């Protein structure tokens, strides 16, 4: 019995919740609320999230499927200036205004809807996550430099890139030698110095 309990506890604590989080599809009610709230976004981003002359696409956008903080902050503070979306540098006069008047639940719902529609697939957004970033409201519109770079972001060729912050390029640059090689070299050098000193 004790052995059984000992086996069960790690399963209950670790494995079960971890796999449950990933497998859960977005809540149907949340998706319904999100779809209603999306009407506002659709005015600029299009009913199918494909983008319009007024705004870039949300369908398969790296930003939509990337770190959730970006999405929440974009909605709470808006966004302005050049932004790469799906390999193209885009810029819109005035950018996107903040849409912070919705409740935490409504923002969580609309972002969950966007992250699970139009071919997108990303974990649901919770009201708690939105609440945690409410202090962002009232700050100036975000720019590319304020955002966390999503995995797999495609930077367009430099000719079509106006004045993108260098931070983006730094993040995307190959980092040269892997750090462990440098660390190993330092250790080896130290050992060599010690060895030579001892001999001489
Ligand atoms: C009044 C027009 C307008 C509305 C309404 C609007 N947006 Fe935007 N959105 C924009 C523009 C313009 C940009 C590009 C900003 C820039 O120039 O940097 C943008 C950029 C974005 C981006 C980052 C780029 C991308 O394509 O992934 C996301 C994500 C986004 N909006 C989500 C939303 C969501 C969610 C809503 C609804 C809650 C919404 N937007 C409502 C105009 C709008």
PDB file of C-alpha atoms and ligand atoms in Angstrom, residues 37-45 49 51-65 70-72 74-75 78-86 90-97 99 101-102 106-107 110-111 114 141-144 147, ligand 1:
ATOM      1  CA  UNK A  37     -15.533  40.286 -28.912  1.00  0.00           C
ATOM      2  CA  UNK A  38     -13.548  39.623 -32.075  1.00  0.00           C
ATOM      3  CA  UNK A  39     -16.024  41.782 -34.074  1.00  0.00           C
ATOM      4  CA  UNK A  40     -13.961  44.794 -32.972  1.00  0.00           C
ATOM      5  CA  UNK A  41     -10.675  43.287 -34.114  1.00  0.00           C
ATOM      6  CA  UNK A  42     -12.309  42.118 -37.349  1.00  0.00           C
ATOM      7  CA  UNK A  43     -13.012  45.732 -38.335  1.00  0.00           C
ATOM      8  CA  UNK A  44      -9.305  46.124 -39.002  1.00  0.00           C
ATOM      9  CA  UNK A  45      -7.842  42.614 -39.118  1.00  0.00           C
ATOM     10  CA  UNK A  49      -7.997  37.323 -39.538  1.00  0.00           C
ATOM     11  CA  UNK A  51      -5.486  41.180 -42.566  1.00  0.00           C
ATOM     12  CA  UNK A  52      -6.757  44.214 -44.517  1.00  0.00           C
ATOM     13  CA  UNK A  53      -5.297  47.452 -45.815  1.00  0.00           C
ATOM     14  CA  UNK A  54      -5.772  48.757 -42.261  1.00  0.00           C
ATOM     15  CA  UNK A  55      -4.026  46.011 -40.282  1.00  0.00           C
ATOM     16  CA  UNK A  56      -1.703  42.998 -40.595  1.00  0.00           C
ATOM     17  CA  UNK A  57      -2.942  39.375 -40.556  1.00  0.00           C
ATOM     18  CA  UNK A  58      -3.641  37.502 -37.328  1.00  0.00           C
ATOM     19  CA  UNK A  59      -3.932  34.151 -39.141  1.00  0.00           C
ATOM     20  CA  UNK A  60      -0.683  32.249 -38.574  1.00  0.00           C
ATOM     21  CA  UNK A  61       0.958  35.405 -37.223  1.00  0.00           C
ATOM     22  CA  UNK A  62       4.077  34.711 -35.162  1.00  0.00           C
ATOM     23  CA  UNK A  63       2.842  37.267 -32.642  1.00  0.00           C
ATOM     24  CA  UNK A  64      -0.524  35.566 -32.145  1.00  0.00           C
ATOM     25  CA  UNK A  65       1.001  32.125 -31.631  1.00  0.00           C
ATOM     26  CA  UNK A  70       2.899  40.189 -26.272  1.00  0.00           C
ATOM     27  CA  UNK A  71      -0.746  39.677 -27.198  1.00  0.00           C
ATOM     28  CA  UNK A  72      -2.122  40.926 -23.896  1.00  0.00           C
ATOM     29  CA  UNK A  74      -0.689  44.792 -27.546  1.00  0.00           C
ATOM     30  CA  UNK A  75      -4.372  44.824 -26.662  1.00  0.00           C
ATOM     31  CA  UNK A  78      -1.737  49.254 -28.697  1.00  0.00           C
ATOM     32  CA  UNK A  79       1.166  48.997 -31.125  1.00  0.00           C
ATOM     33  CA  UNK A  80       2.879  51.392 -33.528  1.00  0.00           C
ATOM     34  CA  UNK A  81       5.812  51.387 -35.916  1.00  0.00           C
ATOM     35  CA  UNK A  82       7.303  48.763 -38.221  1.00  0.00           C
ATOM     36  CA  UNK A  83       6.458  45.179 -37.335  1.00  0.00           C
ATOM     37  CA  UNK A  84       7.418  41.991 -39.192  1.00  0.00           C
ATOM     38  CA  UNK A  85       4.498  39.608 -39.720  1.00  0.00           C
ATOM     39  CA  UNK A  86       4.924  36.414 -41.711  1.00  0.00           C
ATOM     40  CA  UNK A  90       4.532  46.215 -42.088  1.00  0.00           C
ATOM     41  CA  UNK A  91       3.704  49.657 -40.851  1.00  0.00           C
ATOM     42  CA  UNK A  92       0.414  51.530 -40.519  1.00  0.00           C
ATOM     43  CA  UNK A  93      -0.023  55.222 -39.862  1.00  0.00           C
ATOM     44  CA  UNK A  94      -1.071  55.633 -36.241  1.00  0.00           C
ATOM     45  CA  UNK A  95      -0.693  51.899 -35.588  1.00  0.00           C
ATOM     46  CA  UNK A  96      -3.190  50.072 -33.380  1.00  0.00           C
ATOM     47  CA  UNK A  97      -4.911  51.969 -30.565  1.00  0.00           C
ATOM     48  CA  UNK A  99      -8.461  48.303 -26.558  1.00  0.00           C
ATOM     49  CA  UNK A 101     -11.883  48.844 -22.006  1.00  0.00           C
ATOM     50  CA  UNK A 102     -12.919  45.172 -22.233  1.00  0.00           C
ATOM     51  CA  UNK A 106     -13.451  39.386 -22.375  1.00  0.00           C
ATOM     52  CA  UNK A 107      -9.824  40.054 -23.302  1.00  0.00           C
ATOM     53  CA  UNK A 110     -10.957  37.205 -27.518  1.00  0.00           C
ATOM     54  CA  UNK A 111      -7.264  36.347 -27.355  1.00  0.00           C
ATOM     55  CA  UNK A 114      -7.721  34.410 -31.966  1.00  0.00           C
ATOM     56  CA  UNK A 141       1.754  52.421 -27.553  1.00  0.00           C
ATOM     57  CA  UNK A 142       4.213  49.545 -27.783  1.00  0.00           C
ATOM     58  CA  UNK A 143       6.788  49.262 -30.523  1.00  0.00           C
ATOM     59  CA  UNK A 144       8.617  46.209 -31.828  1.00  0.00           C
ATOM     60  CA  UNK A 147       7.934  42.886 -27.475  1.00  0.00           C
TER      61      UNK A 147
HETATM   62  C1  LIG B   1      -8.486  50.226 -35.584  1.00  0.00           C
HETATM   63  C2  LIG B   1      -7.839  49.100 -36.205  1.00  0.00           C
HETATM   64  C3  LIG B   1      -7.478  47.909 -35.326  1.00  0.00           C
HETATM   65  C4  LIG B   1      -8.266  47.227 -34.446  1.00  0.00           C
HETATM   66  C5  LIG B   1      -9.724  47.487 -34.094  1.00  0.00           C
HETATM   67  C6  LIG B   1      -7.462  46.152 -33.917  1.00  0.00           C
HETATM   68  N1  LIG B   1      -6.197  46.199 -34.441  1.00  0.00           N
HETATM   69 FE1  LIG B   1      -4.649  44.940 -34.054  1.00  0.00          FE
HETATM   70  N2  LIG B   1      -3.439  46.014 -35.253  1.00  0.00           N
HETATM   71  C7  LIG B   1      -3.828  47.122 -35.979  1.00  0.00           C
HETATM   72  C8  LIG B   1      -2.662  47.682 -36.658  1.00  0.00           C
HETATM   73  C9  LIG B   1      -2.659  48.912 -37.571  1.00  0.00           C
HETATM   74  C10 LIG B   1      -1.559  46.871 -36.294  1.00  0.00           C
HETATM   75  C11 LIG B   1      -0.089  47.076 -36.703  1.00  0.00           C
HETATM   76  C12 LIG B   1       0.517  48.084 -35.773  1.00  0.00           C
HETATM   77  C13 LIG B   1       1.847  48.632 -36.247  1.00  0.00           C
HETATM   78  O1  LIG B   1       1.838  49.402 -37.195  1.00  0.00           O
HETATM   79  O2  LIG B   1       2.868  48.307 -35.633  1.00  0.00           O
HETATM   80  C14 LIG B   1      -2.090  45.826 -35.426  1.00  0.00           C
HETATM   81  C15 LIG B   1      -1.334  44.798 -34.902  1.00  0.00           C
HETATM   82  C16 LIG B   1      -1.831  43.750 -34.154  1.00  0.00           C
HETATM   83  C17 LIG B   1      -1.079  42.601 -33.735  1.00  0.00           C
HETATM   84  C18 LIG B   1       0.399  42.313 -34.019  1.00  0.00           C
HETATM   85  C19 LIG B   1       0.658  42.057 -35.477  1.00  0.00           C
HETATM   86  C20 LIG B   1       0.005  40.806 -36.014  1.00  0.00           C
HETATM   87  O3  LIG B   1      -0.575  40.899 -37.127  1.00  0.00           O
HETATM   88  O4  LIG B   1       0.037  39.744 -35.386  1.00  0.00           O
HETATM   89  C21 LIG B   1      -1.934  41.812 -33.017  1.00  0.00           C
HETATM   90  C22 LIG B   1      -1.609  40.488 -32.381  1.00  0.00           C
HETATM   91  C23 LIG B   1      -3.214  42.477 -32.986  1.00  0.00           C
HETATM   92  N3  LIG B   1      -3.108  43.651 -33.689  1.00  0.00           N
HETATM   93  C24 LIG B   1      -4.337  41.979 -32.340  1.00  0.00           C
HETATM   94  C25 LIG B   1      -5.552  42.636 -32.277  1.00  0.00           C
HETATM   95  C26 LIG B   1      -6.701  42.156 -31.544  1.00  0.00           C
HETATM   96  C27 LIG B   1      -6.746  40.869 -30.755  1.00  0.00           C
HETATM   97  C28 LIG B   1      -7.704  43.068 -31.725  1.00  0.00           C
HETATM   98  C29 LIG B   1      -9.100  43.059 -31.114  1.00  0.00           C
HETATM   99  C30 LIG B   1      -9.186  42.958 -29.695  1.00  0.00           C
HETATM  100  C31 LIG B   1      -7.173  44.114 -32.579  1.00  0.00           C
HETATM  101  N4  LIG B   1      -5.879  43.812 -32.890  1.00  0.00           N
HETATM  102  C32 LIG B   1      -7.891  45.219 -33.000  1.00  0.00           C
HETATM  103  C33 LIG B   1      -5.088  47.649 -36.087  1.00  0.00           C
HETATM  104  C34 LIG B   1      -6.179  47.260 -35.328  1.00  0.00           C
END
